[in-house]
CSV table of C-alpha atoms in Angstrom, one decimal:
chain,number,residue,atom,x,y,z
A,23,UNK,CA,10.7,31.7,26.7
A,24,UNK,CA,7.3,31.2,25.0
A,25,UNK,CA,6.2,30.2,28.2
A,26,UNK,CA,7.0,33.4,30.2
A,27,UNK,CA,6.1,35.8,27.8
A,28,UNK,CA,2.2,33.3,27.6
A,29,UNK,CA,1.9,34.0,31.6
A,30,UNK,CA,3.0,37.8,30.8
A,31,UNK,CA,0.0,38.4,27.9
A,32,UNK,CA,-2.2,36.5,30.3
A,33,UNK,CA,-0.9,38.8,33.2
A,34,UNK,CA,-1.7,41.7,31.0
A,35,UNK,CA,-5.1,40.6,29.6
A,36,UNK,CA,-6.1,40.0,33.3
A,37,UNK,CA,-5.0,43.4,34.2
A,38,UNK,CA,-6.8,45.2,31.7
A,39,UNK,CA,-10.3,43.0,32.0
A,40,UNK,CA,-10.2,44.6,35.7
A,41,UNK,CA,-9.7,47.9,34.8
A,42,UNK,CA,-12.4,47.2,32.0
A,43,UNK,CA,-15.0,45.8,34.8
A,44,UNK,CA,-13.9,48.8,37.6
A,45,UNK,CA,-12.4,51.1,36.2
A,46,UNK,CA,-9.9,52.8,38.9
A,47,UNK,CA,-9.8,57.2,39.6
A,48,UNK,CA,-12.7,57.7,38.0
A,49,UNK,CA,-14.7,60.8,38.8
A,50,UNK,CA,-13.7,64.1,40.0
A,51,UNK,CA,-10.9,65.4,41.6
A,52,UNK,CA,-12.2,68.6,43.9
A,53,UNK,CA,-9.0,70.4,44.5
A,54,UNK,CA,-7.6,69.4,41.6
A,55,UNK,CA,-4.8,71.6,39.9
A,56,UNK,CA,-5.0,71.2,36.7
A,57,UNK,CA,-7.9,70.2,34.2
A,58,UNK,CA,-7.7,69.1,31.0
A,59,UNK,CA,-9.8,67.8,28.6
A,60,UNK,CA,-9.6,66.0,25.6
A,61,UNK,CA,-11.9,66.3,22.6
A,62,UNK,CA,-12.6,64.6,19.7
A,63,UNK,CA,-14.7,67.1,17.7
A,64,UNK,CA,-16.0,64.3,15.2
A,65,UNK,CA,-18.1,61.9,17.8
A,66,UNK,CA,-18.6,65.0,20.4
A,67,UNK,CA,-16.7,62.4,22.9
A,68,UNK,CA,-14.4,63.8,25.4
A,69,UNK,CA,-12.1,62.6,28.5
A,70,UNK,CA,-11.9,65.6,31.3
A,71,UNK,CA,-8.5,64.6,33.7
A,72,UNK,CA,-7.9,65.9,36.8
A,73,UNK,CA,-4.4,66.0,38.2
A,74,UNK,CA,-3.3,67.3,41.6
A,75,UNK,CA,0.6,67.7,41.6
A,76,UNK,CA,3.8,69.3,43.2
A,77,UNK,CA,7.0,70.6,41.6
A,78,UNK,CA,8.2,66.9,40.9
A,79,UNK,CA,4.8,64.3,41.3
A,80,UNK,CA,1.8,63.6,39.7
A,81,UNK,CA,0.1,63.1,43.8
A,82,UNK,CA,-3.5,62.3,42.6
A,83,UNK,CA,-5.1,61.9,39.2
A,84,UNK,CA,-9.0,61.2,38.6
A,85,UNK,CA,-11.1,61.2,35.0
A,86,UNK,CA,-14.1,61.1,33.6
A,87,UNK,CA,-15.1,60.0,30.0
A,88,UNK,CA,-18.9,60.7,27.6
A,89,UNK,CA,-17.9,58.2,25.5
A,90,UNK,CA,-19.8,55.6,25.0
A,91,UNK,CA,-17.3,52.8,24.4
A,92,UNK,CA,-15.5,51.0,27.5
A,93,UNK,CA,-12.4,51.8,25.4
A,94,UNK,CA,-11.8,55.3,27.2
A,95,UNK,CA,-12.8,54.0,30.6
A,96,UNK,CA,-10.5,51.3,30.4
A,97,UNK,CA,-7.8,53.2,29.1
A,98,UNK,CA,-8.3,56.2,31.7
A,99,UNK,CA,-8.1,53.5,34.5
A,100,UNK,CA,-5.0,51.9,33.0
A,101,UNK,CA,-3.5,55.4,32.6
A,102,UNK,CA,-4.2,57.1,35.7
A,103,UNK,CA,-3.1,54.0,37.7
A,104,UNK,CA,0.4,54.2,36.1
A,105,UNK,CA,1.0,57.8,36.6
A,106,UNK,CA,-0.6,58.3,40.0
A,107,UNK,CA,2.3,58.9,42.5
A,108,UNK,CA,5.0,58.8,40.0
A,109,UNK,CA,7.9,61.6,39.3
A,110,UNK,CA,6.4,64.2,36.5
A,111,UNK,CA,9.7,63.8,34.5
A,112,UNK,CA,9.1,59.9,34.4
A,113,UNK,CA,5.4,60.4,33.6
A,114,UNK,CA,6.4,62.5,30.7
A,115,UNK,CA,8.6,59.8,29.4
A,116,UNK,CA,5.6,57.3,29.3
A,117,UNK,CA,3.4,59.6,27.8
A,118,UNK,CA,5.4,60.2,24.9
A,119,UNK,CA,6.5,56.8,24.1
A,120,UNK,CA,2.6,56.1,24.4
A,121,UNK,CA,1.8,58.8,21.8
A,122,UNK,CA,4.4,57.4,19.6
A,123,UNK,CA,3.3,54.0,19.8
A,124,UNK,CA,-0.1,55.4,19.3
A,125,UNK,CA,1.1,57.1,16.0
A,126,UNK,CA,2.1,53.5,15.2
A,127,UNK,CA,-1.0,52.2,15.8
A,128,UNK,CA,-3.0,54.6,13.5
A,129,UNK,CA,-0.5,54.2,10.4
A,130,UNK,CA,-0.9,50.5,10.8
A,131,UNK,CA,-4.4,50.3,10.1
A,132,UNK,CA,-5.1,48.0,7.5
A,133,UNK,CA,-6.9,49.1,4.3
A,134,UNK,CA,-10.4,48.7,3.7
A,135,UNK,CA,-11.5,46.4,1.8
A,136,UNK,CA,-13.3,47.9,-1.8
A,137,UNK,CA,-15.9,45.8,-3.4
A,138,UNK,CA,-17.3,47.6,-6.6
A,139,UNK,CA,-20.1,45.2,-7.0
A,140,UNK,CA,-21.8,47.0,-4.4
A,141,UNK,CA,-23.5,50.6,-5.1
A,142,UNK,CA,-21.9,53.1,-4.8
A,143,UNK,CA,-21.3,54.9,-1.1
A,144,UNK,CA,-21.0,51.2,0.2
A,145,UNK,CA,-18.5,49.9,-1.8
A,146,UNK,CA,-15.4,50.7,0.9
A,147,UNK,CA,-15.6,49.2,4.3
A,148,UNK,CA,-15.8,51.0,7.2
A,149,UNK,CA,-12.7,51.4,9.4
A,150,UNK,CA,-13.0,51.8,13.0
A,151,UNK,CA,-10.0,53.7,15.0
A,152,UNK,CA,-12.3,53.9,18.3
A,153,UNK,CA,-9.8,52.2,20.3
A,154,UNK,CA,-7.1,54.8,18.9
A,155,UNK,CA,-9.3,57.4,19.2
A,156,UNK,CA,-9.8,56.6,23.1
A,157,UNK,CA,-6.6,56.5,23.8
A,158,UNK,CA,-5.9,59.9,21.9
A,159,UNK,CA,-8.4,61.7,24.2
A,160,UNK,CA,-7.4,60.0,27.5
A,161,UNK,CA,-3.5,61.1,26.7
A,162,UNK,CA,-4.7,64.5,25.0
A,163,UNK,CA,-6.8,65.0,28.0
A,164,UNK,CA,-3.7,64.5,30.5
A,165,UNK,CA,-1.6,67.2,28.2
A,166,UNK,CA,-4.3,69.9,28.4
A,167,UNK,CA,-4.4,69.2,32.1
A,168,UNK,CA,-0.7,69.7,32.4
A,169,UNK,CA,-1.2,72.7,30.3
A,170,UNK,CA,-3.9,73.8,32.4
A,171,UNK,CA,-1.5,73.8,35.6
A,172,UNK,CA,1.3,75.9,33.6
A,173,UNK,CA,-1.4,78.3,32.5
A,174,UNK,CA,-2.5,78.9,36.4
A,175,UNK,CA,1.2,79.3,37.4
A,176,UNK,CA,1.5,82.0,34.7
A,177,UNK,CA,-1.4,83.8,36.2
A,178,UNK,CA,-4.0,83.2,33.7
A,179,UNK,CA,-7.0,82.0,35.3
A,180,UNK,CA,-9.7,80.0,33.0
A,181,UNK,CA,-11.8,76.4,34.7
A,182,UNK,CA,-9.9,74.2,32.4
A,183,UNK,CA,-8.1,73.7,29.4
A,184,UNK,CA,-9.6,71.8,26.1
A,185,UNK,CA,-7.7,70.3,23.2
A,186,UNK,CA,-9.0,68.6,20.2
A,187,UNK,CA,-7.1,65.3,19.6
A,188,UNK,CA,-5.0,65.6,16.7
A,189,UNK,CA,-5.4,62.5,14.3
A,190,UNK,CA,-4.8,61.5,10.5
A,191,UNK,CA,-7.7,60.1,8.7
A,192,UNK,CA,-7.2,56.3,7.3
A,193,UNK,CA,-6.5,56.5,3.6
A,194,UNK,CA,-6.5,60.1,3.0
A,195,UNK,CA,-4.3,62.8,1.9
A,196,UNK,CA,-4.9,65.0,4.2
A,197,UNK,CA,-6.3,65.5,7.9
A,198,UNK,CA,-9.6,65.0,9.0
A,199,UNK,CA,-11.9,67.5,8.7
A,200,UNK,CA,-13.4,68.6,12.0
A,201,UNK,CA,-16.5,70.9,12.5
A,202,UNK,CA,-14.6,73.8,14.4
A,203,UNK,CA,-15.6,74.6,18.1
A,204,UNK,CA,-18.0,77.8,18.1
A,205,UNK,CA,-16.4,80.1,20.6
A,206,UNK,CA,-19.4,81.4,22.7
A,207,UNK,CA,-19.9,85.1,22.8
């Protein structure tokens, strides 16, 4: 068995270095139906996702990303290429069992190392959840844009829908502190 599941990580690496290298539905989606876009408020980063749907299918799905790392990119890609085509109820299901492992993934960060010889202000190490964070926006941008298309069928008419991902800061008690979005006049 250590052999199959070697060619199935090797499978998988493959498929996600070519998504990282050409990233797949990546743009905009004209006639889209519903936009959604997903913010974190710390880094200013965002993913926007454009779906174009029915009563039961997902029938075209695009995104774009200001992020600088190839983590969103790669993750929109790997995202939009499972979901495009598929049945919204079995969409759904993958979504949530990728926000759960997700949640998994950010309370099994590791702690930071302290080192009190250092002064202080540098004496924790820095923890990086960009590739959590990433994958936050791209899924928190693909729940705004179903949002999005329940708000149009209920008559309200706005260009998209924006949601701040939701996340737990590393080693605190509490949640992150965000600067809040200034609603323009």
């Amino acid at each position: 068995m250590p052999e199959v599941q070697d060619k199935e990580q090797a499978e998988l690496e493959a498929e996600i270095g070519r998504h990282m290298m050409q990233p797949e539905n990546y743009g905009k989606l004209e006639d889209a139906d519903g936009i959604g876009i997903g913010v974190d408020n710390a880094t200013k980063t965002y993913v926007i996702m454009y779906i174009k749907r029915d009563s039961s299918h997902i029938l075209d799905v695009k995104f774009a990303t200001n992020s600088a790392t190839q983590d969103a990119a790669t993750l929109g890609s790997l995202l939009t290429e499972m979901i495009k085509g598929d049945e919204i109820v079995n969409v759904l299901i993958t979504v949530l069992g990728l926000e759960q492992d997700l949640q998994e993934a950010y309370a099994n960060i590791a702690p930071p190392k302290v080192d009190t010889t250092k002064p202080e202000g540098e004496q924790v190490e820095h923890i990086s959840t960009d590739h959590q964070d990433s994958a936050n926006m791209v899924l928190t941008a693909f729940r705004a844009a179903m949002r999005h298309f329940d708000r149009k069928q209920e008559g309200i008419e706005e260009e998209h829908f924006e949601m701040s991902i939701a996340k737990t800061c590393p080693y605190s008690s509490g949640d992150c502190k965000f600067v809040e979005k200034v609603k323009e006049s």
